[in-house]
mmCIF file of C-alpha atoms in Angstrom:
data_model
loop_
_atom_site.group_PDB
_atom_site.id
_atom_site.type_symbol
_atom_site.label_atom_id
_atom_site.label_comp_id
_atom_site.label_asym_id
_atom_site.label_seq_id
_atom_site.Cartn_x
_atom_site.Cartn_y
_atom_site.Cartn_z
ATOM 1 C CA MET H 1 35.107 -27.283 6.641
ATOM 2 C CA LYS H 2 38.052 -24.880 6.727
ATOM 3 C CA ALA H 3 39.212 -23.646 10.121
ATOM 4 C CA SER H 4 38.835 -20.035 8.993
ATOM 5 C CA GLU H 5 35.269 -20.666 7.866
ATOM 6 C CA THR H 6 34.380 -22.392 11.127
ATOM 7 C CA ALA H 7 35.905 -19.587 13.152
ATOM 8 C CA THR H 8 33.977 -16.976 11.234
ATOM 9 C CA LYS H 9 30.714 -18.833 11.792
ATOM 10 C CA GLU H 10 31.440 -19.155 15.487
ATOM 11 C CA TYR H 11 32.139 -15.437 15.755
ATOM 12 C CA VAL H 12 28.913 -14.417 14.008
ATOM 13 C CA ILE H 13 26.777 -16.949 15.888
ATOM 14 C CA ASN H 14 28.106 -15.653 19.209
ATOM 15 C CA LYS H 15 27.054 -12.173 18.150
ATOM 16 C CA TRP H 16 23.524 -13.481 17.642
ATOM 17 C CA LYS H 17 23.409 -15.238 21.004
ATOM 18 C CA ASN H 18 23.968 -11.937 22.787
ATOM 19 C CA TYR H 19 20.860 -10.338 21.291
ATOM 20 C CA LYS H 20 17.685 -10.063 23.338
ATOM 21 C CA LYS H 21 14.694 -11.237 21.385
ATOM 22 C CA THR H 22 12.848 -7.980 22.048
ATOM 23 C CA ASP H 23 15.731 -5.802 20.865
ATOM 24 C CA LEU H 24 16.440 -4.659 17.359
ATOM 25 C CA PRO H 25 19.840 -6.139 16.465
ATOM 26 C CA PRO H 26 22.589 -3.845 15.229
ATOM 27 C CA ALA H 27 24.389 -4.559 11.977
ATOM 28 C CA ILE H 28 26.204 -7.894 12.123
ATOM 29 C CA LEU H 29 29.914 -7.241 11.977
ATOM 30 C CA VAL H 30 31.772 -9.816 9.938
ATOM 31 C CA PRO H 31 35.583 -9.660 9.957
ATOM 32 C CA ALA H 32 37.158 -8.636 6.678
ATOM 33 C CA GLN H 33 39.492 -11.606 7.289
ATOM 34 C CA PRO H 34 38.150 -14.454 9.483
ATOM 35 C CA PRO H 35 39.985 -15.216 12.743
ATOM 36 C CA LYS H 36 42.745 -17.785 12.463
ATOM 37 C CA SER H 37 41.260 -20.166 15.012
ATOM 38 C CA LEU H 38 38.200 -20.709 17.142
ATOM 39 C CA THR H 39 39.996 -19.224 20.148
ATOM 40 C CA THR H 40 41.202 -16.123 18.330
ATOM 41 C CA GLN H 41 38.957 -13.087 18.534
ATOM 42 C CA PRO H 42 39.324 -10.230 16.031
ATOM 43 C CA SER H 43 41.449 -7.313 17.191
ATOM 44 C CA PRO H 44 39.911 -3.841 17.657
ATOM 45 C CA ASP H 45 41.621 -2.692 14.471
ATOM 46 C CA ARG H 46 40.152 -5.621 12.588
ATOM 47 C CA ILE H 47 36.682 -4.927 13.965
ATOM 48 C CA LYS H 48 36.959 -1.408 12.591
ATOM 49 C CA ARG H 49 37.458 -2.973 9.164
ATOM 50 C CA CYS H 50 34.362 -5.131 9.585
ATOM 51 C CA ILE H 51 31.815 -5.215 6.790
ATOM 52 C CA PRO H 52 28.221 -4.279 7.833
ATOM 53 C CA VAL H 53 26.032 -6.963 6.284
ATOM 54 C CA GLN H 54 22.512 -5.711 7.047
ATOM 55 C CA ARG H 55 20.300 -4.453 9.853
ATOM 56 C CA ILE H 56 17.939 -7.226 10.758
ATOM 57 C CA LEU H 57 14.610 -5.888 11.976
ATOM 58 C CA THR H 58 12.412 -8.946 12.315
ATOM 59 C CA GLU H 59 12.240 -12.726 12.194
ATOM 60 C CA LEU H 60 15.555 -13.209 13.988
ATOM 61 C CA GLU H 61 15.181 -16.937 14.411
ATOM 62 C CA LYS H 62 14.639 -17.495 10.693
ATOM 63 C CA ILE H 63 17.635 -15.420 9.746
ATOM 64 C CA LYS H 64 19.771 -17.107 12.392
ATOM 65 C CA GLY H 65 19.092 -20.392 10.648
ATOM 66 C CA SER H 66 20.436 -18.935 7.439
ATOM 67 C CA ILE H 67 23.649 -17.877 9.174
ATOM 68 C CA LEU H 68 24.224 -21.367 10.587
ATOM 69 C CA ASP H 69 24.393 -22.673 7.034
ATOM 70 C CA MET H 70 26.357 -19.802 5.571
ATOM 71 C CA PRO H 71 29.387 -20.381 3.351
ATOM 72 C CA ASP H 72 32.869 -18.917 3.682
ATOM 73 C CA ILE H 73 32.162 -15.199 3.941
ATOM 74 C CA SER H 74 35.754 -14.237 3.302
ATOM 75 C CA SER H 75 34.776 -14.326 -0.381
ATOM 76 C CA ASN H 76 32.412 -11.954 -2.174
ATOM 77 C CA LYS H 77 30.382 -14.946 -3.314
ATOM 78 C CA GLY H 78 29.772 -16.027 0.261
ATOM 79 C CA LEU H 79 28.776 -12.525 1.316
ATOM 80 C CA THR H 80 26.300 -12.301 -1.554
ATOM 81 C CA THR H 81 24.773 -15.625 -0.520
ATOM 82 C CA ILE H 82 24.234 -14.386 3.037
ATOM 83 C CA LYS H 83 22.532 -11.232 1.835
ATOM 84 C CA GLU H 84 20.262 -13.255 -0.426
ATOM 85 C CA GLU H 85 19.303 -15.597 2.424
ATOM 86 C CA ILE H 86 18.514 -12.641 4.670
ATOM 87 C CA ARG H 87 16.477 -11.050 1.887
ATOM 88 C CA LYS H 88 14.469 -14.241 1.383
ATOM 89 C CA ALA H 89 13.861 -14.565 5.121
ATOM 90 C CA PHE H 90 12.500 -11.015 5.310
ATOM 91 C CA TYR H 91 10.230 -11.130 2.262
ATOM 92 C CA GLY H 92 9.198 -14.708 3.018
ATOM 93 C CA GLN H 93 7.218 -13.468 6.032
ATOM 94 C CA PHE H 94 4.625 -11.911 3.748
ATOM 95 C CA THR H 95 2.082 -13.767 1.656
ATOM 96 C CA GLY H 96 -1.183 -12.552 0.206
ATOM 97 C CA ASP H 97 -2.819 -10.447 -2.477
ATOM 98 C CA PHE H 98 -0.572 -7.453 -1.795
ATOM 99 C CA THR H 99 2.693 -9.260 -2.570
ATOM 100 C CA PRO H 100 4.141 -8.937 -6.101
ATOM 101 C CA LEU H 101 2.115 -10.798 -8.703
ATOM 102 C CA MET H 102 5.265 -11.349 -10.767
ATOM 103 C CA GLY H 103 8.963 -11.754 -10.153
ATOM 104 C CA GLU H 104 11.226 -8.793 -10.753
ATOM 105 C CA ASP H 105 12.772 -10.641 -13.708
ATOM 106 C CA GLU H 106 9.348 -10.625 -15.400
ATOM 107 C CA LEU H 107 8.770 -6.897 -14.933
ATOM 108 C CA LYS H 108 10.983 -5.781 -17.785
ATOM 109 C CA GLU H 109 9.250 -2.597 -18.906
ATOM 110 C CA SER H 110 10.660 0.762 -17.817
ATOM 111 C CA THR H 111 7.842 3.069 -18.894
ATOM 112 C CA TYR H 112 7.959 4.940 -15.588
ATOM 113 C CA ARG H 113 11.110 6.107 -13.817
ATOM 114 C CA ASN H 114 12.032 3.924 -10.800
ATOM 115 C CA VAL H 115 9.078 1.645 -11.544
ATOM 116 C CA ALA H 116 9.265 -1.808 -13.121
ATOM 117 C CA SER H 117 6.195 -2.878 -15.061
ATOM 118 C CA CYS H 118 4.706 -5.479 -17.362
ATOM 119 C CA ILE H 119 1.695 -5.253 -19.672
ATOM 120 C CA LEU H 120 -0.606 -8.285 -19.690
ATOM 121 C CA LYS H 121 -1.780 -8.986 -23.194
ATOM 122 C CA GLN H 122 -5.453 -9.919 -23.393
ATOM 123 C CA ASP H 123 -4.794 -12.855 -25.737
ATOM 124 C CA ASP H 124 -1.661 -14.077 -23.971
ATOM 125 C CA SER H 125 -1.427 -17.861 -23.761
ATOM 126 C CA ASN H 126 0.819 -17.710 -20.685
ATOM 127 C CA PRO H 127 -1.120 -19.501 -17.874
ATOM 128 C CA LYS H 128 0.303 -17.190 -15.214
ATOM 129 C CA TYR H 129 -0.757 -14.096 -17.137
ATOM 130 C CA LYS H 130 -4.209 -15.556 -17.647
ATOM 131 C CA ARG H 131 -4.562 -16.218 -13.919
ATOM 132 C CA ILE H 132 -3.538 -12.655 -13.044
ATOM 133 C CA THR H 133 -5.887 -11.221 -15.665
ATOM 134 C CA SER H 134 -8.738 -13.251 -14.203
ATOM 135 C CA LEU H 135 -7.960 -11.893 -10.726
ATOM 136 C CA VAL H 136 -7.936 -8.313 -11.982
ATOM 137 C CA TYR H 137 -11.310 -8.712 -13.695
ATOM 138 C CA ASN H 138 -12.718 -10.117 -10.474
ATOM 139 C CA TRP H 139 -11.323 -7.211 -8.439
ATOM 140 C CA LEU H 140 -12.654 -4.683 -10.946
ATOM 141 C CA GLY H 141 -16.221 -5.830 -10.553
ATOM 142 C CA THR H 142 -18.896 -4.405 -12.822
ATOM 143 C CA LEU H 143 -18.039 -1.370 -14.917
ATOM 144 C CA CYS H 144 -20.315 0.615 -17.203
ATOM 145 C CA ARG H 145 -21.377 -1.019 -20.462
ATOM 146 C CA SER H 146 -19.431 1.519 -22.492
ATOM 147 C CA ASP H 147 -16.128 0.771 -20.732
ATOM 148 C CA LYS H 148 -13.604 -1.256 -22.703
ATOM 149 C CA ILE H 149 -10.285 -2.341 -21.248
ATOM 150 C CA ASP H 150 -7.334 -1.293 -23.378
ATOM 151 C CA LYS H 151 -4.603 -2.998 -21.336
ATOM 152 C CA ILE H 152 -3.720 -4.200 -17.844
ATOM 153 C CA GLU H 153 -0.349 -3.236 -16.408
ATOM 154 C CA ILE H 154 1.490 -4.594 -13.359
ATOM 155 C CA VAL H 155 3.634 -1.953 -11.620
ATOM 156 C CA PHE H 156 6.276 -2.417 -8.935
ATOM 157 C CA ASN H 157 8.576 -0.021 -7.092
ATOM 158 C CA SER H 158 10.976 -1.993 -4.888
ATOM 159 C CA GLY H 159 11.715 0.911 -2.538
ATOM 160 C CA ARG H 160 8.044 1.702 -2.020
ATOM 161 C CA TYR H 161 7.308 -1.994 -1.427
ATOM 162 C CA ARG H 162 9.973 -2.268 1.301
ATOM 163 C CA ALA H 163 8.660 0.876 2.988
ATOM 164 C CA PHE H 164 5.124 -0.529 2.846
ATOM 165 C CA LEU H 165 6.237 -3.776 4.516
ATOM 166 C CA HIS H 166 8.038 -1.940 7.315
ATOM 167 C CA GLN H 167 4.950 0.217 7.830
ATOM 168 C CA LEU H 168 2.886 -2.972 7.992
ATOM 169 C CA HIS H 169 5.096 -4.203 10.845
ATOM 170 C CA CYS H 170 4.702 -0.866 12.589
ATOM 171 C CA ILE H 171 0.903 -0.999 12.348
ATOM 172 C CA GLU H 172 0.855 -4.562 13.653
ATOM 173 C CA ASP H 173 2.696 -3.337 16.748
ATOM 174 C CA ARG H 174 0.419 -0.328 17.236
ATOM 175 C CA GLN H 175 -3.048 -1.627 16.500
ATOM 176 C CA ASP H 176 -3.610 -3.056 19.982
ATOM 177 C CA GLN H 177 -2.245 -0.008 21.780
ATOM 178 C CA LEU H 178 -4.763 2.190 23.560
ATOM 179 C CA ASP H 179 -3.595 5.342 21.759
ATOM 180 C CA PHE H 180 -4.663 3.872 18.433
ATOM 181 C CA GLN H 181 -8.152 2.724 19.423
ATOM 182 C CA PRO H 182 -11.201 4.670 18.196
ATOM 183 C CA ASP H 183 -12.915 6.830 20.789
ATOM 184 C CA LEU H 184 -16.319 7.852 19.474
ATOM 185 C CA SER H 185 -17.921 8.520 22.849
ATOM 186 C CA ASP H 186 -18.083 12.276 22.237
ATOM 187 C CA GLU H 187 -19.298 11.974 18.651
ATOM 188 C CA SER H 188 -22.850 12.362 17.388
ATOM 189 C CA SER H 189 -24.672 9.541 15.555
ATOM 190 C CA LEU H 190 -22.654 6.930 17.396
ATOM 191 C CA GLU H 191 -24.545 3.912 16.039
ATOM 192 C CA GLU H 192 -24.298 5.187 12.474
ATOM 193 C CA ARG H 193 -20.553 5.624 12.835
ATOM 194 C CA LYS H 194 -20.231 2.064 14.098
ATOM 195 C CA PHE H 195 -22.070 0.856 10.993
ATOM 196 C CA VAL H 196 -19.601 2.805 8.858
ATOM 197 C CA LEU H 197 -16.660 1.050 10.523
ATOM 198 C CA GLU H 198 -18.351 -2.319 10.044
ATOM 199 C CA ARG H 199 -18.680 -1.571 6.347
ATOM 200 C CA LEU H 200 -14.961 -0.833 6.118
ATOM 201 C CA ASP H 201 -14.184 -4.070 7.952
ATOM 202 C CA LYS H 202 -16.097 -5.964 5.256
ATOM 203 C CA VAL H 203 -14.000 -4.263 2.590
ATOM 204 C CA CYS H 204 -10.799 -5.264 4.387
ATOM 205 C CA LYS H 205 -11.891 -8.891 4.657
ATOM 206 C CA GLN H 206 -11.918 -9.124 0.865
ATOM 207 C CA VAL H 207 -8.105 -8.976 0.887
ATOM 208 C CA SER H 208 -6.376 -12.294 1.519
ATOM 209 C CA HIS H 209 -3.060 -12.231 3.439
ATOM 210 C CA ASN H 210 -1.230 -13.761 6.401
ATOM 211 C CA ARG H 211 -0.644 -10.649 8.508
ATOM 212 C CA GLN H 212 -2.366 -9.378 11.660
ATOM 213 C CA VAL H 213 -3.399 -6.084 10.140
ATOM 214 C CA ARG H 214 -6.323 -4.619 8.225
ATOM 215 C CA MET H 215 -5.738 -3.871 4.584
ATOM 216 C CA ALA H 216 -8.144 -2.602 1.907
ATOM 217 C CA ARG H 217 -8.069 -3.020 -1.862
ATOM 218 C CA MET H 218 -8.836 0.408 -3.284
ATOM 219 C CA TRP H 219 -8.992 2.196 -6.644
ATOM 220 C CA HIS H 220 -7.898 5.639 -7.762
ATOM 221 C CA GLY H 221 -9.089 7.133 -11.049
ATOM 222 C CA TYR H 222 -6.494 9.149 -12.915
ATOM 223 C CA HIS H 223 -5.994 10.769 -16.304
ATOM 224 C CA ARG H 224 -3.529 9.050 -18.598
ATOM 225 C CA ALA H 225 -1.382 12.080 -19.419
ATOM 226 C CA SER H 226 -0.244 12.489 -15.803
ATOM 227 C CA LEU H 227 0.041 8.800 -14.920
ATOM 228 C CA PRO H 228 3.860 8.629 -15.319
ATOM 229 C CA SER H 229 4.309 11.472 -12.840
ATOM 230 C CA LEU H 230 2.005 9.840 -10.291
ATOM 231 C CA LEU H 231 3.679 6.421 -10.447
ATOM 232 C CA THR H 232 7.164 7.933 -10.364
ATOM 233 C CA ASN H 233 6.667 10.558 -7.668
ATOM 234 C CA GLY H 234 3.912 8.908 -5.643
ATOM 235 C CA PHE H 235 0.522 9.997 -4.351
ATOM 236 C CA ALA H 236 1.759 12.567 -1.838
ATOM 237 C CA THR H 237 1.266 15.497 -4.217
ATOM 238 C CA LEU H 238 -2.459 14.804 -4.648
ATOM 239 C CA GLY H 239 -3.575 16.455 -1.435
ATOM 240 C CA LYS H 240 -1.661 19.627 -2.298
ATOM 241 C CA ASN H 241 -3.880 20.337 -5.298
ATOM 242 C CA ASP H 242 -7.233 19.874 -3.599
ATOM 243 C CA ASN H 243 -8.580 20.879 -0.195
ATOM 244 C CA GLY H 244 -10.685 17.726 -0.097
ATOM 245 C CA TRP H 245 -14.283 17.560 1.065
ATOM 246 C CA TYR H 246 -13.485 15.093 3.850
ATOM 247 C CA GLY H 247 -9.908 16.147 4.594
ATOM 248 C CA LYS H 248 -6.819 17.299 2.741
ATOM 249 C CA ALA H 249 -5.690 13.834 1.782
ATOM 250 C CA MET H 250 -5.270 11.241 -0.969
ATOM 251 C CA TYR H 251 -8.612 9.739 -1.978
ATOM 252 C CA PHE H 252 -9.494 6.174 -2.920
ATOM 253 C CA THR H 253 -12.602 4.060 -3.310
ATOM 254 C CA ALA H 254 -13.411 0.361 -3.115
ATOM 255 C CA SER H 255 -15.474 0.714 -6.311
ATOM 256 C CA ALA H 256 -13.615 0.720 -9.628
ATOM 257 C CA LYS H 257 -16.844 1.909 -11.243
ATOM 258 C CA TYR H 258 -16.885 4.991 -9.014
ATOM 259 C CA ALA H 259 -13.172 5.660 -9.583
ATOM 260 C CA ARG H 260 -13.806 5.447 -13.328
ATOM 261 C CA ARG H 261 -15.792 8.669 -13.135
ATOM 262 C CA TYR H 262 -12.541 10.510 -12.501
ATOM 263 C CA GLY H 263 -10.188 9.162 -15.162
ATOM 264 C CA ASN H 264 -9.501 6.492 -17.762
ATOM 265 C CA CYS H 265 -6.654 4.885 -15.802
ATOM 266 C CA LEU H 266 -7.726 2.900 -12.752
ATOM 267 C CA ILE H 267 -4.891 2.384 -10.277
ATOM 268 C CA MET H 268 -5.458 -0.496 -7.885
ATOM 269 C CA CYS H 269 -3.702 -0.050 -4.544
ATOM 270 C CA TYR H 270 -3.514 -1.766 -1.189
ATOM 271 C CA ILE H 271 -4.072 0.558 1.768
ATOM 272 C CA LEU H 272 -3.014 -0.208 5.339
ATOM 273 C CA ILE H 273 -5.769 0.620 7.828
ATOM 274 C CA LEU H 274 -4.896 1.422 11.440
ATOM 275 C CA ASN H 275 -7.466 3.694 13.068
ATOM 276 C CA PRO H 276 -10.110 4.983 10.626
ATOM 277 C CA PHE H 277 -12.522 7.764 11.521
ATOM 278 C CA PRO H 278 -16.101 7.192 10.263
ATOM 279 C CA ILE H 279 -17.730 10.181 8.567
ATOM 280 C CA VAL H 280 -21.532 10.464 8.519
ATOM 281 C CA THR H 281 -24.202 12.978 7.489
ATOM 282 C CA ASP H 282 -23.607 15.145 10.564
ATOM 283 C CA ASP H 283 -20.115 15.879 9.222
ATOM 284 C CA ALA H 284 -21.291 16.641 5.676
ATOM 285 C CA PRO H 285 -24.952 17.715 5.755
ATOM 286 C CA PRO H 286 -27.130 17.944 2.648
ATOM 287 C CA ASN H 287 -27.941 21.250 0.985
ATOM 288 C CA VAL H 288 -24.849 23.074 2.268
ATOM 289 C CA PRO H 289 -21.662 24.031 0.402
ATOM 290 C CA SER H 290 -18.867 21.471 0.653
ATOM 291 C CA SER H 291 -16.582 24.180 2.053
ATOM 292 C CA THR H 292 -18.672 24.081 5.241
ATOM 293 C CA PHE H 293 -18.101 20.360 5.811
ATOM 294 C CA ARG H 294 -16.534 19.504 9.149
ATOM 295 C CA PHE H 295 -13.242 18.246 7.692
ATOM 296 C CA TYR H 296 -13.039 20.302 4.515
ATOM 297 C CA GLY H 297 -9.379 21.087 3.792
ATOM 298 C CA LYS H 298 -8.238 19.794 7.191
ATOM 299 C CA GLY H 299 -5.771 17.142 8.265
ATOM 300 C CA THR H 300 -6.579 13.849 9.903
ATOM 301 C CA HIS H 301 -8.920 14.030 12.901
ATOM 302 C CA GLN H 302 -7.116 13.685 16.251
ATOM 303 C CA ASN H 303 -5.084 10.452 16.328
ATOM 304 C CA TYR H 304 -6.987 8.784 13.488
ATOM 305 C CA GLN H 305 -5.019 7.520 10.516
ATOM 306 C CA CYS H 306 -7.637 7.939 7.789
ATOM 307 C CA HIS H 307 -11.259 8.962 7.159
ATOM 308 C CA TYR H 308 -13.834 6.577 5.703
ATOM 309 C CA ILE H 309 -17.003 7.860 4.045
ATOM 310 C CA PRO H 310 -19.876 5.843 2.498
ATOM 311 C CA VAL H 311 -21.424 8.129 -0.138
ATOM 312 C CA ALA H 312 -24.444 8.451 -2.414
ATOM 313 C CA ALA H 313 -25.549 11.000 -5.013
ATOM 314 C CA ALA H 314 -26.884 14.007 -3.113
ATOM 315 C CA ASP H 315 -29.607 14.811 -5.654
ATOM 316 C CA ASN H 316 -30.251 11.259 -6.963
ATOM 317 C CA ASN H 317 -28.608 12.270 -10.234
ATOM 318 C CA PRO H 318 -26.255 9.420 -11.291
ATOM 319 C CA ASN H 319 -24.078 11.864 -13.247
ATOM 320 C CA THR H 320 -23.557 14.341 -10.421
ATOM 321 C CA ILE H 321 -20.231 14.908 -8.734
ATOM 322 C CA ASP H 322 -21.951 15.716 -5.458
ATOM 323 C CA TYR H 323 -21.560 12.499 -3.478
ATOM 324 C CA ARG H 324 -21.864 12.719 0.288
ATOM 325 C CA PRO H 325 -23.072 10.526 3.194
ATOM 326 C CA PRO H 326 -26.748 9.672 2.565
ATOM 327 C CA VAL H 327 -29.254 11.172 4.993
ATOM 328 C CA ASN H 328 -31.250 7.936 5.123
ATOM 329 C CA GLY H 329 -28.392 5.749 6.371
ATOM 330 C CA ILE H 330 -25.293 4.069 4.993
ATOM 331 C CA ASP H 331 -27.315 1.153 3.631
ATOM 332 C CA ASN H 332 -28.203 3.574 0.848
ATOM 333 C CA ALA H 333 -24.574 4.465 0.129
ATOM 334 C CA LEU H 334 -23.766 3.020 -3.275
ATOM 335 C CA TYR H 335 -20.063 3.899 -3.111
ATOM 336 C CA ASP H 336 -17.418 4.892 -0.596
ATOM 337 C CA GLU H 337 -14.356 7.094 -0.270
ATOM 338 C CA LEU H 338 -11.228 6.609 1.813
ATOM 339 C CA ALA H 339 -9.144 9.677 2.673
ATOM 340 C CA VAL H 340 -5.544 8.601 3.379
ATOM 341 C CA PHE H 341 -3.137 11.073 4.973
ATOM 342 C CA GLN H 342 0.200 9.221 4.750
ATOM 343 C CA GLU H 343 1.588 7.913 1.476
ATOM 344 C CA ILE H 344 3.583 5.171 3.183
ATOM 345 C CA ASN H 345 0.282 3.318 3.747
ATOM 346 C CA ILE H 346 -0.335 3.085 -0.019
ATOM 347 C CA LEU H 347 0.997 0.360 -2.331
ATOM 348 C CA PRO H 348 0.096 0.641 -6.050
ATOM 349 C CA GLN H 349 0.026 -2.729 -7.807
ATOM 350 C CA ILE H 350 -2.063 -2.611 -10.991
ATOM 351 C CA VAL H 351 -3.091 -0.036 -13.580
ATOM 352 C CA VAL H 352 -6.130 -0.801 -15.739
ATOM 353 C CA HIS H 353 -6.060 1.364 -18.867
ATOM 354 C CA LEU H 354 -9.523 1.967 -20.333
ATOM 355 C CA GLN H 355 -10.262 3.108 -23.844
ATOM 356 C CA GLU H 356 -11.196 6.737 -24.386
ATOM 357 C CA THR H 357 -14.935 7.442 -24.576
ATOM 358 C CA GLN H 358 -16.715 10.485 -25.957
ATOM 359 C CA LEU H 359 -19.752 11.146 -23.801
ATOM 360 C CA ARG H 360 -21.317 14.028 -21.922
ATOM 361 C CA HIS H 361 -19.189 16.035 -19.503
ATOM 362 C CA ALA H 362 -19.543 17.583 -16.086
ATOM 363 C CA SER H 363 -17.360 19.951 -14.113
ATOM 364 C CA ILE H 364 -15.394 18.611 -11.142
ATOM 365 C CA ARG H 365 -13.841 21.845 -9.922
ATOM 366 C CA GLY H 366 -13.094 21.507 -6.202
ATOM 367 C CA LYS H 367 -13.969 17.817 -5.926
ATOM 368 C CA ASN H 368 -11.800 15.283 -4.070
ATOM 369 C CA ASN H 369 -8.703 13.954 -5.818
ATOM 370 C CA LEU H 370 -10.055 10.544 -6.745
ATOM 371 C CA CYS H 371 -8.900 12.332 -9.838
ATOM 372 C CA ASP H 372 -6.167 14.860 -9.147
ATOM 373 C CA CYS H 373 -7.379 17.554 -11.456
ATOM 374 C CA ASP H 374 -9.235 20.811 -11.823
ATOM 375 C CA TRP H 375 -10.690 20.296 -15.239
ATOM 376 C CA GLN H 376 -13.665 18.783 -17.011
ATOM 377 C CA PHE H 377 -14.068 15.048 -16.906
ATOM 378 C CA THR H 378 -16.122 12.574 -18.866
ATOM 379 C CA VAL H 379 -19.062 10.791 -17.283
ATOM 380 C CA TYR H 380 -18.607 7.247 -18.533
ATOM 381 C CA CYS H 381 -21.714 5.406 -17.385
ATOM 382 C CA THR H 382 -24.247 4.529 -20.066
#
C-alpha cells in the first residue's frame, strides 16, 4: 500500500474515532491531497480545500468498515467507490415489501417527470416480473367482476424514497416517547376506539419488513388523466381541493375494491404510522350532514399523526358515496379510510391501471379525496 494512501486512511479513521456513537457525525473531510506521511497532519489551508464526502446519519459502524477498506481517495475513482459503499450501507439497512421491487437500471420508462417506471406485461416470461405480478394480485385482493386489469406499473422516485427512509428513522426514534402515545382517556366510546386501533394494527401486520415501526399498505383511487401530475408533484395537493369528512388530509384505504370506486388507476402506497387517532360513530353520527362531523375540514387532532376510520354504507346502499363509521360497531365496517396529514409518510410503489367501464354513475361532490375530484364518477361494482 502506498504511503499516501495509508496516511489518508489513518487521517479519516482518526476522524471517526472522535465521534460519539449518539452524535450525528459531520461531513467527513478528506484532504484534496493526502498527507505525505503518517505523522504529517493536513495544514489549515489544506483542510479548507477538503472535499465533503457525505453526511452519515446512521449505521456508523457499518460505514466505518467500508472506510477501513477504502482505496486511494486521491483519485476520482476512489472517491466514487467510497460514496457507493456508503450508499450501500445506508440502503442495506432496509428490507421488506416497501423497498424497490426492481433495480433502478430496470426502471427505464420516463412517463412521469422525476419518476422512473416500468410496465409489467401480463404475458411476460421474465420470472422476476411474474413474481412481482403475483404479489400485486395478492395485494389487490378481490375486485368487482367487471374490473379488468389493463397494466401494472412500478413507479419509483429516488428523492421521495430517501425522504421516506429518513422519516422512518425519525418515527422509530419517536414512537416510544410519551408525547407520541395515544391518550384517549377524555374521549367517548373508549372501548370502540381501542377496537379501531386494533383493526389498524392488523392492517400493519400484513406488511413484511425489518424495521421497528408500523407501516400500512394502502390504496388510492385516481383518474387516469391527472395521474402524471399526482406522481410528479406528490399527494400534498389533494387536501387543498377537499375539506375532507374526517380531516383536511390525503385519503387512503386498505381495500383496493373500495379505492376503485373513485378512479380507474389504483395507486398502492406504503404509509408510515406513528400515532393514529381512531374515529368512531360519535365523531361522525348518522343522519347528519358531513359538514357537521367533528373533524370536517380540520387538521390532525392534537398530537396525532393520522386519523383512521372503519366505514360502512350509511344507508345499506352498496352504490352510495356516504360511508361513515357504522352505528352497530366496527365489526360491521366493510372498508376503512386513513387520513394522512404529511406527505413525507407516503411512498407510492405501484399503479394498477384498470380498463374503462361504462356503468351507472353517482355524484361525489364534497367526498374525501380517495379520488381528488369534484366530478361524477363511475360505480364499478357489478
